[in-house]
GROMACS .gro file of C-alpha atoms in nm:
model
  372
    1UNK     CA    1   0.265   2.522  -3.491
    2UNK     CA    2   0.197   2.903  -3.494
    3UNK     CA    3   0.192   3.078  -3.257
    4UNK     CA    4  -0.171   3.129  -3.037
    5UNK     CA    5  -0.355   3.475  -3.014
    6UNK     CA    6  -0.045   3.683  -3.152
    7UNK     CA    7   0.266   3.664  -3.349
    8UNK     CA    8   0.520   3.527  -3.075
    9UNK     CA    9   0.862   3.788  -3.068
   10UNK     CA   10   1.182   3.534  -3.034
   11UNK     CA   11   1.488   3.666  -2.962
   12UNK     CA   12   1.824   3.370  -3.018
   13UNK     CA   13   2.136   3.425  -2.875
   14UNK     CA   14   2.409   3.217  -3.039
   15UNK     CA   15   2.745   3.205  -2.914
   16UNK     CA   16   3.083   3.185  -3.101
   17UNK     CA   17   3.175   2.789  -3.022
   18UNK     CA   18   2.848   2.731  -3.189
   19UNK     CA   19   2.907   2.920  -3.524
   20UNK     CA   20   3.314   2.833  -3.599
   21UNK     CA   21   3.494   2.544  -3.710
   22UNK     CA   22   3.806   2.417  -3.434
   23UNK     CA   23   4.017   2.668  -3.678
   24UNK     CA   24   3.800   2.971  -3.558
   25UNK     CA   25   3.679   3.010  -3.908
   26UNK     CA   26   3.274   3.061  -3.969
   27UNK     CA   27   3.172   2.674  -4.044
   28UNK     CA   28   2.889   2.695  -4.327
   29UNK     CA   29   2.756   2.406  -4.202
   30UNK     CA   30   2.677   2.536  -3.859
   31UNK     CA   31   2.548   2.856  -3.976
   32UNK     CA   32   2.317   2.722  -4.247
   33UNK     CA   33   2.119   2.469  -3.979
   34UNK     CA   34   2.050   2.742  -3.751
   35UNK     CA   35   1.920   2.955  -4.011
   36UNK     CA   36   1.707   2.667  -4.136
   37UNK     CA   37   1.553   2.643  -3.840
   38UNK     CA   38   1.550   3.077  -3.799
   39UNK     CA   39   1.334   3.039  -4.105
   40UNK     CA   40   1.129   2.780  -4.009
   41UNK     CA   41   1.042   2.965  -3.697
   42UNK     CA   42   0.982   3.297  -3.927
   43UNK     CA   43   0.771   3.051  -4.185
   44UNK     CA   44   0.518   2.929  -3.855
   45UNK     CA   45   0.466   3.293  -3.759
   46UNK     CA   46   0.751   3.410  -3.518
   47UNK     CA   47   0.917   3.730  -3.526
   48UNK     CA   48   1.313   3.650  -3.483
   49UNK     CA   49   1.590   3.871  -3.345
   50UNK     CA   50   1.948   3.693  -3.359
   51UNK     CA   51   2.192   3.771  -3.123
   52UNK     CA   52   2.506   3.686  -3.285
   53UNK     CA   53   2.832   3.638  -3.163
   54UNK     CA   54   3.146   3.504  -3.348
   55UNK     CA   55   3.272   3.835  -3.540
   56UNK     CA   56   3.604   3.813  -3.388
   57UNK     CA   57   3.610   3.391  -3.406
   58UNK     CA   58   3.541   3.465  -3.756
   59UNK     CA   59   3.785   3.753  -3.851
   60UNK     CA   60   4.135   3.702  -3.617
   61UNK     CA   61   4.254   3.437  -3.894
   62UNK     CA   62   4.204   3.671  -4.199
   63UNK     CA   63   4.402   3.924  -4.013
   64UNK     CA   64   4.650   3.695  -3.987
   65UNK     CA   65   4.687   3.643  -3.617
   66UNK     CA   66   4.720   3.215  -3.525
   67UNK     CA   67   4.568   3.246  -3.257
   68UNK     CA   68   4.244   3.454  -3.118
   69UNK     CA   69   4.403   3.794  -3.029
   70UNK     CA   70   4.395   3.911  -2.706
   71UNK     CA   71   4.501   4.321  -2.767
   72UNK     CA   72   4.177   4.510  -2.792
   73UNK     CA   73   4.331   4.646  -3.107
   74UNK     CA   74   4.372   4.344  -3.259
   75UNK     CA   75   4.018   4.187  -3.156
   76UNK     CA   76   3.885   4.554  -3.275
   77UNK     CA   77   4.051   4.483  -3.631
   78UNK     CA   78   3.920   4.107  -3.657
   79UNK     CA   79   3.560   4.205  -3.553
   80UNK     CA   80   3.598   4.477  -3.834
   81UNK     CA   81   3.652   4.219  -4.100
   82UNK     CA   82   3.468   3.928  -3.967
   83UNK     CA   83   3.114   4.120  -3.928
   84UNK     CA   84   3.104   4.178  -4.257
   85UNK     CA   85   3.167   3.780  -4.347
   86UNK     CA   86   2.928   3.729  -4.065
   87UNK     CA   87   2.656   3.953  -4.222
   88UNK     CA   88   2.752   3.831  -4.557
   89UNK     CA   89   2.656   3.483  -4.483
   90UNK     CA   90   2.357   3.566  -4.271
   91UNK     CA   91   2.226   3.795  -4.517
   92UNK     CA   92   2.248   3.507  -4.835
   93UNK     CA   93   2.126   3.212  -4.601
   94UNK     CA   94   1.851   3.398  -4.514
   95UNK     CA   95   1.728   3.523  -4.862
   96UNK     CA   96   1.764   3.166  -4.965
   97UNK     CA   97   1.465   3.078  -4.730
   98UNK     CA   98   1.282   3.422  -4.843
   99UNK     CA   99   1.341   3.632  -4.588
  100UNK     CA  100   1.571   3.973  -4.526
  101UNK     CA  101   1.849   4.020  -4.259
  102UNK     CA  102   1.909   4.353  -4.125
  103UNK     CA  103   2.235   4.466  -3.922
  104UNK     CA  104   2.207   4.659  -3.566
  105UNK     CA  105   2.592   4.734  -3.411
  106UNK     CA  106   2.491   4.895  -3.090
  107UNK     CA  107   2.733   5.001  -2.783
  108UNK     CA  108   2.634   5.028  -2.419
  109UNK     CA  109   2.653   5.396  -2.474
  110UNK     CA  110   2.363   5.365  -2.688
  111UNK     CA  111   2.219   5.204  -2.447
  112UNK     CA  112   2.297   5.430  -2.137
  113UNK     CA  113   2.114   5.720  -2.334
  114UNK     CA  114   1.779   5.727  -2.278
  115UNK     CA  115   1.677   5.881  -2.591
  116UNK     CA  116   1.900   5.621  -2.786
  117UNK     CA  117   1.770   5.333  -2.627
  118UNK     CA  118   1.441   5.412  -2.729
  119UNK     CA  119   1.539   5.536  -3.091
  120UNK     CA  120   1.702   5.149  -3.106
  121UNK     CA  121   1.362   4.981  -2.961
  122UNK     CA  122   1.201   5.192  -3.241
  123UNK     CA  123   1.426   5.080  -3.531
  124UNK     CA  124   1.418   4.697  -3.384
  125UNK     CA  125   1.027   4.746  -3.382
  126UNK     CA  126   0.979   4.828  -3.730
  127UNK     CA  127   1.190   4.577  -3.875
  128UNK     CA  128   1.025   4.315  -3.697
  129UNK     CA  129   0.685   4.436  -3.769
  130UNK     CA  130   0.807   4.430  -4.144
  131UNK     CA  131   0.928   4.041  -4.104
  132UNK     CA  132   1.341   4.168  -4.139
  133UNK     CA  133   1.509   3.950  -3.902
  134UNK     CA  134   1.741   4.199  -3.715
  135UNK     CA  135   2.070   4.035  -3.649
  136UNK     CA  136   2.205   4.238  -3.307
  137UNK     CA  137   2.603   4.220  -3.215
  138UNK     CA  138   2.829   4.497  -3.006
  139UNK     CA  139   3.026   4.755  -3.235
  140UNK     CA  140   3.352   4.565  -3.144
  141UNK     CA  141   3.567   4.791  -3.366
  142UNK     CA  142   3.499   5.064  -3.180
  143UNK     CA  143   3.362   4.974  -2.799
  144UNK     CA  144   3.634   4.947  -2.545
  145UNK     CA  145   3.647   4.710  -2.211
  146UNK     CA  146   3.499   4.980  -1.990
  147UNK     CA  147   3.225   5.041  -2.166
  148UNK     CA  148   3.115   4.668  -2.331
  149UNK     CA  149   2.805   4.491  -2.219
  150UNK     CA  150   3.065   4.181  -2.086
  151UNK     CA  151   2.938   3.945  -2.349
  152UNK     CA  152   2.671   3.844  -2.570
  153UNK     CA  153   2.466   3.705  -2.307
  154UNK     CA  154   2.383   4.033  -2.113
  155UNK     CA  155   2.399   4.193  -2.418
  156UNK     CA  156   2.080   3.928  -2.546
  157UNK     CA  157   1.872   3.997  -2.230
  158UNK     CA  158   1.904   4.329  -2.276
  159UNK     CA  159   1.782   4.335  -2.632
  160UNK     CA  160   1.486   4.062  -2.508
  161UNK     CA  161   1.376   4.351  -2.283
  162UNK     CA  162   1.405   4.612  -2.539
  163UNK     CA  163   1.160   4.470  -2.813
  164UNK     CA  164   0.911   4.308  -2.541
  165UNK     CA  165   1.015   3.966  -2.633
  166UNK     CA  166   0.781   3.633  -2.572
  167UNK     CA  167   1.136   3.432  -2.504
  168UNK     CA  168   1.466   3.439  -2.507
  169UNK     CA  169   1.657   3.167  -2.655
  170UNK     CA  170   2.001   3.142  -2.551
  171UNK     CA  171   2.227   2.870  -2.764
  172UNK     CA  172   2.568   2.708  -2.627
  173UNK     CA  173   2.777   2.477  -2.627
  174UNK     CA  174   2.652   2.295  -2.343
  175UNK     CA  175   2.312   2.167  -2.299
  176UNK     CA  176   2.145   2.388  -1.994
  177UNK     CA  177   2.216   2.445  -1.602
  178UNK     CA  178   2.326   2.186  -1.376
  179UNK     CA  179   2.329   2.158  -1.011
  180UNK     CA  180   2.705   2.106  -1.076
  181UNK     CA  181   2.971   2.080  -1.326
  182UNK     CA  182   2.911   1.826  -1.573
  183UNK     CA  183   3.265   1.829  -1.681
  184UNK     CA  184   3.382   1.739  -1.346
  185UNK     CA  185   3.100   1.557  -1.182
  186UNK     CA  186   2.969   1.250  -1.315
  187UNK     CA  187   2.653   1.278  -1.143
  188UNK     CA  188   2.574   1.621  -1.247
  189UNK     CA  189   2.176   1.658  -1.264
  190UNK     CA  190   2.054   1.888  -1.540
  191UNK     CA  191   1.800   2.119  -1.407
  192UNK     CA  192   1.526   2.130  -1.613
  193UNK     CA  193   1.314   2.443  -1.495
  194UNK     CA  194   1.401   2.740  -1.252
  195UNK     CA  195   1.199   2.979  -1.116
  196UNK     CA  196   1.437   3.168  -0.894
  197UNK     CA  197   1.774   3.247  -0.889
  198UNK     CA  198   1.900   3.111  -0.586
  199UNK     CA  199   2.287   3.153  -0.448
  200UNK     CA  200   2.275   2.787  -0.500
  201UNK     CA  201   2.224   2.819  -0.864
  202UNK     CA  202   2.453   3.121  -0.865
  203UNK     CA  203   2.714   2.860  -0.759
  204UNK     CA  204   2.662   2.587  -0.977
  205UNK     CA  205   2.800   2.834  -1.210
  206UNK     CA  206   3.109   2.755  -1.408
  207UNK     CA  207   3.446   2.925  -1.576
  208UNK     CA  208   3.394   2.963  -1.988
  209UNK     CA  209   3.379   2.667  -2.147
  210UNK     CA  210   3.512   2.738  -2.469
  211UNK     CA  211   3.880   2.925  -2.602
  212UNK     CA  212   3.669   3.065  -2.883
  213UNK     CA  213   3.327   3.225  -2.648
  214UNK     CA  214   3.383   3.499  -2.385
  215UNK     CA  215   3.049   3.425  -2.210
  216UNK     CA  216   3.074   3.126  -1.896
  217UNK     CA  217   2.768   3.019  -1.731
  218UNK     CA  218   2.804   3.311  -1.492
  219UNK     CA  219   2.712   3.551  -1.746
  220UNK     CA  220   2.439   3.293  -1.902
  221UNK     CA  221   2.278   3.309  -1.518
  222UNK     CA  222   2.331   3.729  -1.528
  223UNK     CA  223   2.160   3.752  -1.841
  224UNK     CA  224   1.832   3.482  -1.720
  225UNK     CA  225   1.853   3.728  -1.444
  226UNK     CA  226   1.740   4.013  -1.648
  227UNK     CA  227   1.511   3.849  -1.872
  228UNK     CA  228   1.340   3.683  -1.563
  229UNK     CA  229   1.280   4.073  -1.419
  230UNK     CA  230   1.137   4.203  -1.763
  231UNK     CA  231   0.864   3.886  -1.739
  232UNK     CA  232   1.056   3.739  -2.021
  233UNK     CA  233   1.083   3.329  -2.034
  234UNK     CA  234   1.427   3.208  -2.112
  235UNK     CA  235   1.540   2.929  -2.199
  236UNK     CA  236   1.932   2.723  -2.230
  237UNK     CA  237   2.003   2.439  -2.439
  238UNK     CA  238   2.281   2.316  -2.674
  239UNK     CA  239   2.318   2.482  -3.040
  240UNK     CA  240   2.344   2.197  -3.302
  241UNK     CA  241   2.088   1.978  -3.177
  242UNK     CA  242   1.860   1.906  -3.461
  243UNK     CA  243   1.511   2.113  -3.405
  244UNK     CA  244   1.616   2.333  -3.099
  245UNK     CA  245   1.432   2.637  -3.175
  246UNK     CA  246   1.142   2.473  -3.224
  247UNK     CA  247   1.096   2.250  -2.958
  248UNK     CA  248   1.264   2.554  -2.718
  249UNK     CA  249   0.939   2.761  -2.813
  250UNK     CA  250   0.739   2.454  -2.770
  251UNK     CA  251   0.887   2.417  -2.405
  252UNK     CA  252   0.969   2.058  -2.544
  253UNK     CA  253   1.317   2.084  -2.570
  254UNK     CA  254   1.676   1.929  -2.382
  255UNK     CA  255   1.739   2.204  -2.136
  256UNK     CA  256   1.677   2.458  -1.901
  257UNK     CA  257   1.354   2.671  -1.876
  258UNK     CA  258   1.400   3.008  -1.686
  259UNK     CA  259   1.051   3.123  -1.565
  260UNK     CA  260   1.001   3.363  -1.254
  261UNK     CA  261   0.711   3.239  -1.043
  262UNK     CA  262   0.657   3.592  -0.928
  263UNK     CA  263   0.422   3.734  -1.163
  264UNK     CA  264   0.450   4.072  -0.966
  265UNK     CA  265   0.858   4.091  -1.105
  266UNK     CA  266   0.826   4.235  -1.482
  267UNK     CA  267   0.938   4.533  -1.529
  268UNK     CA  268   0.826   4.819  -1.778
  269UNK     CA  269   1.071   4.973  -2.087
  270UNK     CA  270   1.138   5.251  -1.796
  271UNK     CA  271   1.228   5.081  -1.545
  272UNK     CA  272   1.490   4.783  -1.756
  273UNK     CA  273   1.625   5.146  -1.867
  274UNK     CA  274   1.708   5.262  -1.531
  275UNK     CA  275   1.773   4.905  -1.326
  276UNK     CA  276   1.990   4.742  -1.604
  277UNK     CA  277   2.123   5.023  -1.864
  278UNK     CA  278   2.140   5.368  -1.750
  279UNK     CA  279   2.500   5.417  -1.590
  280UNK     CA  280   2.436   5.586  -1.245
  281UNK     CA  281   2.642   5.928  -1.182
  282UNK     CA  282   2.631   5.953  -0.842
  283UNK     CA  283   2.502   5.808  -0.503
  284UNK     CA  284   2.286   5.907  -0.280
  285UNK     CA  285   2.305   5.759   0.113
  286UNK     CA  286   1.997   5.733   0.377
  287UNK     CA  287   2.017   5.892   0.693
  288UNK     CA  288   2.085   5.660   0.963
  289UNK     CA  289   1.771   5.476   1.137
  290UNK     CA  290   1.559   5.559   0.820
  291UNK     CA  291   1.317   5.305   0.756
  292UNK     CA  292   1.406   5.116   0.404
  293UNK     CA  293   1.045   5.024   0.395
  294UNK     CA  294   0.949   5.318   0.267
  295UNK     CA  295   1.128   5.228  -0.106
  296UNK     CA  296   0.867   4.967  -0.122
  297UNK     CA  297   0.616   5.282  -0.154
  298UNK     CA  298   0.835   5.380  -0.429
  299UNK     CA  299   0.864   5.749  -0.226
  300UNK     CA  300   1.196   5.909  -0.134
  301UNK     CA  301   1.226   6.232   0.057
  302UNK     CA  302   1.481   6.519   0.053
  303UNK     CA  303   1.508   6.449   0.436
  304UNK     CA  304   1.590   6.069   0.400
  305UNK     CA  305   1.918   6.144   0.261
  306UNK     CA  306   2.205   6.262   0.484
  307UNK     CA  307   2.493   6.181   0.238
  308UNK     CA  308   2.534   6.307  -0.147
  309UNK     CA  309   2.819   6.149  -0.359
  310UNK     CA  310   2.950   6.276  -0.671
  311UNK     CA  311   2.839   6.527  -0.903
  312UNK     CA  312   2.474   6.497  -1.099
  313UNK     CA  313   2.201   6.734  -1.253
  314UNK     CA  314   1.813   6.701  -1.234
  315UNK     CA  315   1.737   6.375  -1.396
  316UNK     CA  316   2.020   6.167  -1.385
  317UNK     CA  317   2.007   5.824  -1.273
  318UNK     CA  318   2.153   5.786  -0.895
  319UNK     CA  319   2.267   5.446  -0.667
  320UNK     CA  320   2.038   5.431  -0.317
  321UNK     CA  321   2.217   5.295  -0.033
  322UNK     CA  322   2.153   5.245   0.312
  323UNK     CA  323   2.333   5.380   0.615
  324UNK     CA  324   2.572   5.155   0.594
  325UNK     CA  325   2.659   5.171   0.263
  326UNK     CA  326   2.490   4.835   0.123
  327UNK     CA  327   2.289   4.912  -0.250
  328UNK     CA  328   1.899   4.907  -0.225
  329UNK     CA  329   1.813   5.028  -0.571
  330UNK     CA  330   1.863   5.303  -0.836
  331UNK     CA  331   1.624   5.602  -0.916
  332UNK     CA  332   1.625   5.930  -1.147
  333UNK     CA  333   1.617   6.204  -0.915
  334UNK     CA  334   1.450   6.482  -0.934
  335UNK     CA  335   1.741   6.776  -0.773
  336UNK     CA  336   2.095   6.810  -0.860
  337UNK     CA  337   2.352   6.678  -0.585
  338UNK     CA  338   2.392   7.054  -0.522
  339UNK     CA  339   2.082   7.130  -0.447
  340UNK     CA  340   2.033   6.784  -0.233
  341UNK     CA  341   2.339   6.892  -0.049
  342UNK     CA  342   2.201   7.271   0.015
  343UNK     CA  343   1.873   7.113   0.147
  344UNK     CA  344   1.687   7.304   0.390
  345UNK     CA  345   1.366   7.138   0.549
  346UNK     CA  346   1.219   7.458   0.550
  347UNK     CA  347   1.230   7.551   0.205
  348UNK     CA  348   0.915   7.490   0.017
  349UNK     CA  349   1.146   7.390  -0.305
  350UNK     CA  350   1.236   7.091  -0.147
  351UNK     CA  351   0.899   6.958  -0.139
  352UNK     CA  352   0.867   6.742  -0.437
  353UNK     CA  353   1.015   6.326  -0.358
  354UNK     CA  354   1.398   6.312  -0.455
  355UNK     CA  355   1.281   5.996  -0.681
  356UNK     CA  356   0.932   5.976  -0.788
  357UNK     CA  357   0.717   5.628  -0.811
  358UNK     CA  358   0.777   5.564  -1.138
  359UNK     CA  359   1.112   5.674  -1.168
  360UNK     CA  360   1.271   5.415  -0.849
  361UNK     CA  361   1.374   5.042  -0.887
  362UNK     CA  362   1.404   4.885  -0.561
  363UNK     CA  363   1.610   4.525  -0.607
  364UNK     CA  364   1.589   4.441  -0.235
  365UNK     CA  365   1.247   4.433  -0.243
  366UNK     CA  366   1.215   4.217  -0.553
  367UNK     CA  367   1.567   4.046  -0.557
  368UNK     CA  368   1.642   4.246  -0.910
  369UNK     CA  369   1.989   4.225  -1.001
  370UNK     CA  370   2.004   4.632  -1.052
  371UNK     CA  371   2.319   4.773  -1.204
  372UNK     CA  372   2.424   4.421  -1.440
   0.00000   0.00000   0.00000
C-alpha cells in the first residue's frame, strides 16, 4: 500500500544476530530477505534509512581472530574490514532491486557539534529526497568507548530524530517487549502496544541476548525512549520473519508498538540536539527553596542559581539541578560560568534569562530521558 498524503520516512535498525551466520560471518541469505523487503518498501513509496549493525560480526574472522575480539583495537581493525564487505553486499543487493545505497560513518562527536549534526541531517535529507537509501553505522575504526553512542539502538533513535522520521523500525532477535523474560518465564506475555515507559517496563528489561549483538533490551527501551520524545512511533519485532517491514508500517505485525499518548511530548531538531546529543560542560545548581515550577515556563534567572560547576563559555550546553543535587533538565546558557559566578543583582548585564525558552529541556516535567 503506499503510503497516504506523503511519502512515509522509515528508518530500520537491524542488529548483528540478525545479519551473521552462527560463524559470525555475513549470511547472504539473511541479508538478501531484508533487502527484498527494503526494496519493496522503497517500490510502495517509502523513504528507507538502514541502521546497520554487524561490521565487526562480519570482519573479526577475516582478521583472523576465533572468536569476536574484545580489545578495542582489535574490534577497531575488524569493523575496518567488515564495513566494507558490509557495504559491498548492501550496495549490489540493492542495485539488483534498482535502487542506490549510500554510506554515512558518523561518531557521537559529530553529533555533539551542533553545526555537524545539522550538516549530517542535511546530507541524510538529500539522499533521501533523491530515493538513495542511506545505510547509517558508528565509525568503529576510529570511535573509542567514551565517546560511542552504546549501541546501534540509541544510535537508530537518534538518527529517527535527525531526518524527522514517520517510524522507527527496530529488528532483533527476539520478537518485541514482554512483561518478563521469555527465556525464563513460561508465561511471559508479549506486550503488544506501550504508550509510556513505566519503571515496570524499565524492569522487564533483560541482559543481551546474543554473543554476536552489543545492544540488550535495556538499550532497545533507551532508544523507544527517544524516539517516543521526538513524536516518532517505534516499533520491535523479530528480523527474519517473512514480511516484517511491511506489516510493521502497516501496524499489522508480531510485536511491540511504541506510541506516546502524550501528544504534547515531541520535540523539535533543537531541542533532540540539546536533550539527547549535545555533551553538557558544566552544571549549574538552584538556589535552595527556588521554585522548580518555574522550568515549566521555560525561564531561568541569573538569581536562581547559587552554585556554578565547571568551566563553560556563552552558549554551551549546561546540566540544571536542584538544591539537592537531583537533574531537572539541560539548557544552552546564555553567560559563561565566570560571569554566572561574578553575578551581581544589580548589574543591568545580568538581565537577560541564563537559558532562554527555546533553548531549555525540562525532563521532569515531561518524563524525557535527557542526557541518553
Amino acid at each position: 500500500m503506499t503510503p497516504d498524503n506523503k511519502t512515509k520516512r522509515v528508518v530500520i535498525k537491524i542488529g548483528s544476530s540478525s545479519l551473521t551466520s552462527s560463524h559470525g560471518e555475513i549470511s547472504r541469505r539473511k541479508l538478501e530477505r531484508l533487502v527484498d523487503e527494503v526494496a519493496q518498501l522503497k517500490d510502495q513509496g517509502y523513504e528507507v534509512l538502514l541502521v546497520s549493525s554487524g561490521a565487526v560480526a562480519a570482519g573479526y574472522r577475516k582478521l583472523g581472530c576465533l572468536n569476536r575480539p574484545t580489545s578495542l583495537p582489535e574490534k577497531q581493525a575488524a569493523a575496518s574490514i567488515g564495513q566494507g564487505l558490509l557495504m559491498e553486499a548492501y550496495s549490489e543487493l540493492l542495485l539488483s532491486n534498482g535502487y542506490v545505497a549510500s554510506q554515512i560513518l558518523i561518531t557521537r562527536e559529530d553529533f555533539s557539534d551542533e553545526n555537524r549534526y545539522n550538516n549530517a541531517r542535511n546530507t541524510a535529507n538529500v539522499l533521501l529526497e533523491r530515493g538513495i537509501v542511506p545505510i547509517v553505522n558508528e565509525n568503529d575504526t576510529v570511535t573509542v568507548n567514551r565517546l560511542k553512542f552504546g549501541d546501534n539502538d540509541t544510535l537508530s533513535a537518534k538518527v529517527a530524530g535527525l531526518v524527522d522520521a514517520d517510524m522507527l523500525l527496530i529488528l532483533s532477535d527476539i520478537d518485541g517487549l514482554y512483561n518478563a523474560d521469555p527465556r525464563k518465564d513460561p508465561d511471559a506475555t508479549l506486550l503488544r502496544k506501550v504508550e509510556e515507559i513505566t519503571p515496570e517496563i524499565e524492569a522487564a528489561a533483560g541482559d543481551p541476548g546474543s554473543s554476536v549483538g552489543t545492544g540488550g533490551m535495556k538499550s532497545k527501551i533507551d532508544a523507544v525512549k527517544i524516539a517516543m520524545a521526538s513524536g516518532i512511533p517505534a516499533f520491535l519485532g523479530k528480523a527474519g520473519v517473512p514480511n516484517i517491514l511491511l506489516q510493521a508500517v502497516e501496524k499489522e505485525a508480531t510485536g511491540t508498538y511504541f506510541e506516546s499518548k502524550d501528544s504534547a511530548v515531541n520535540l523539535n531538531h533543537k531541542k533532540q540536539w540539546i536533550a539527547f546529543n549535545s555533551g553538557p560542560e558544566g552544571e549549574v545548581v538552584l538556589a535552595e527553596g527556588a521554585d522548580i515550577s518555574m522550568l515549566g515556563k521555560k525561564r531561568l534567572l541569573p538569581s536562581s542559581i547559587c552554585k556554578v560547576k565547571g568551566y563553560f563559555q556563552e552558549g554551551s550546553v549546561v546540566r540544571i539541578l536542584d538544591f539537592e543535587g537531583n537533574r531537572i533538565g539541560l539548557g544552552v546558557v546564555n553567560y559563561s560560568s565566570e560571569q554566572l559566578r561574578e553575578y551581581d543583582q544589580t548589574q543591568d548585564k545580568y538581565a537577560e534569562e541564563v537559558v532562554k525558552n527555546d533553548d531549555l529541556v525540562c525532563h521532569l516535567e515531561a518524563s524525557i530521558p535527557v542526557g541518553i
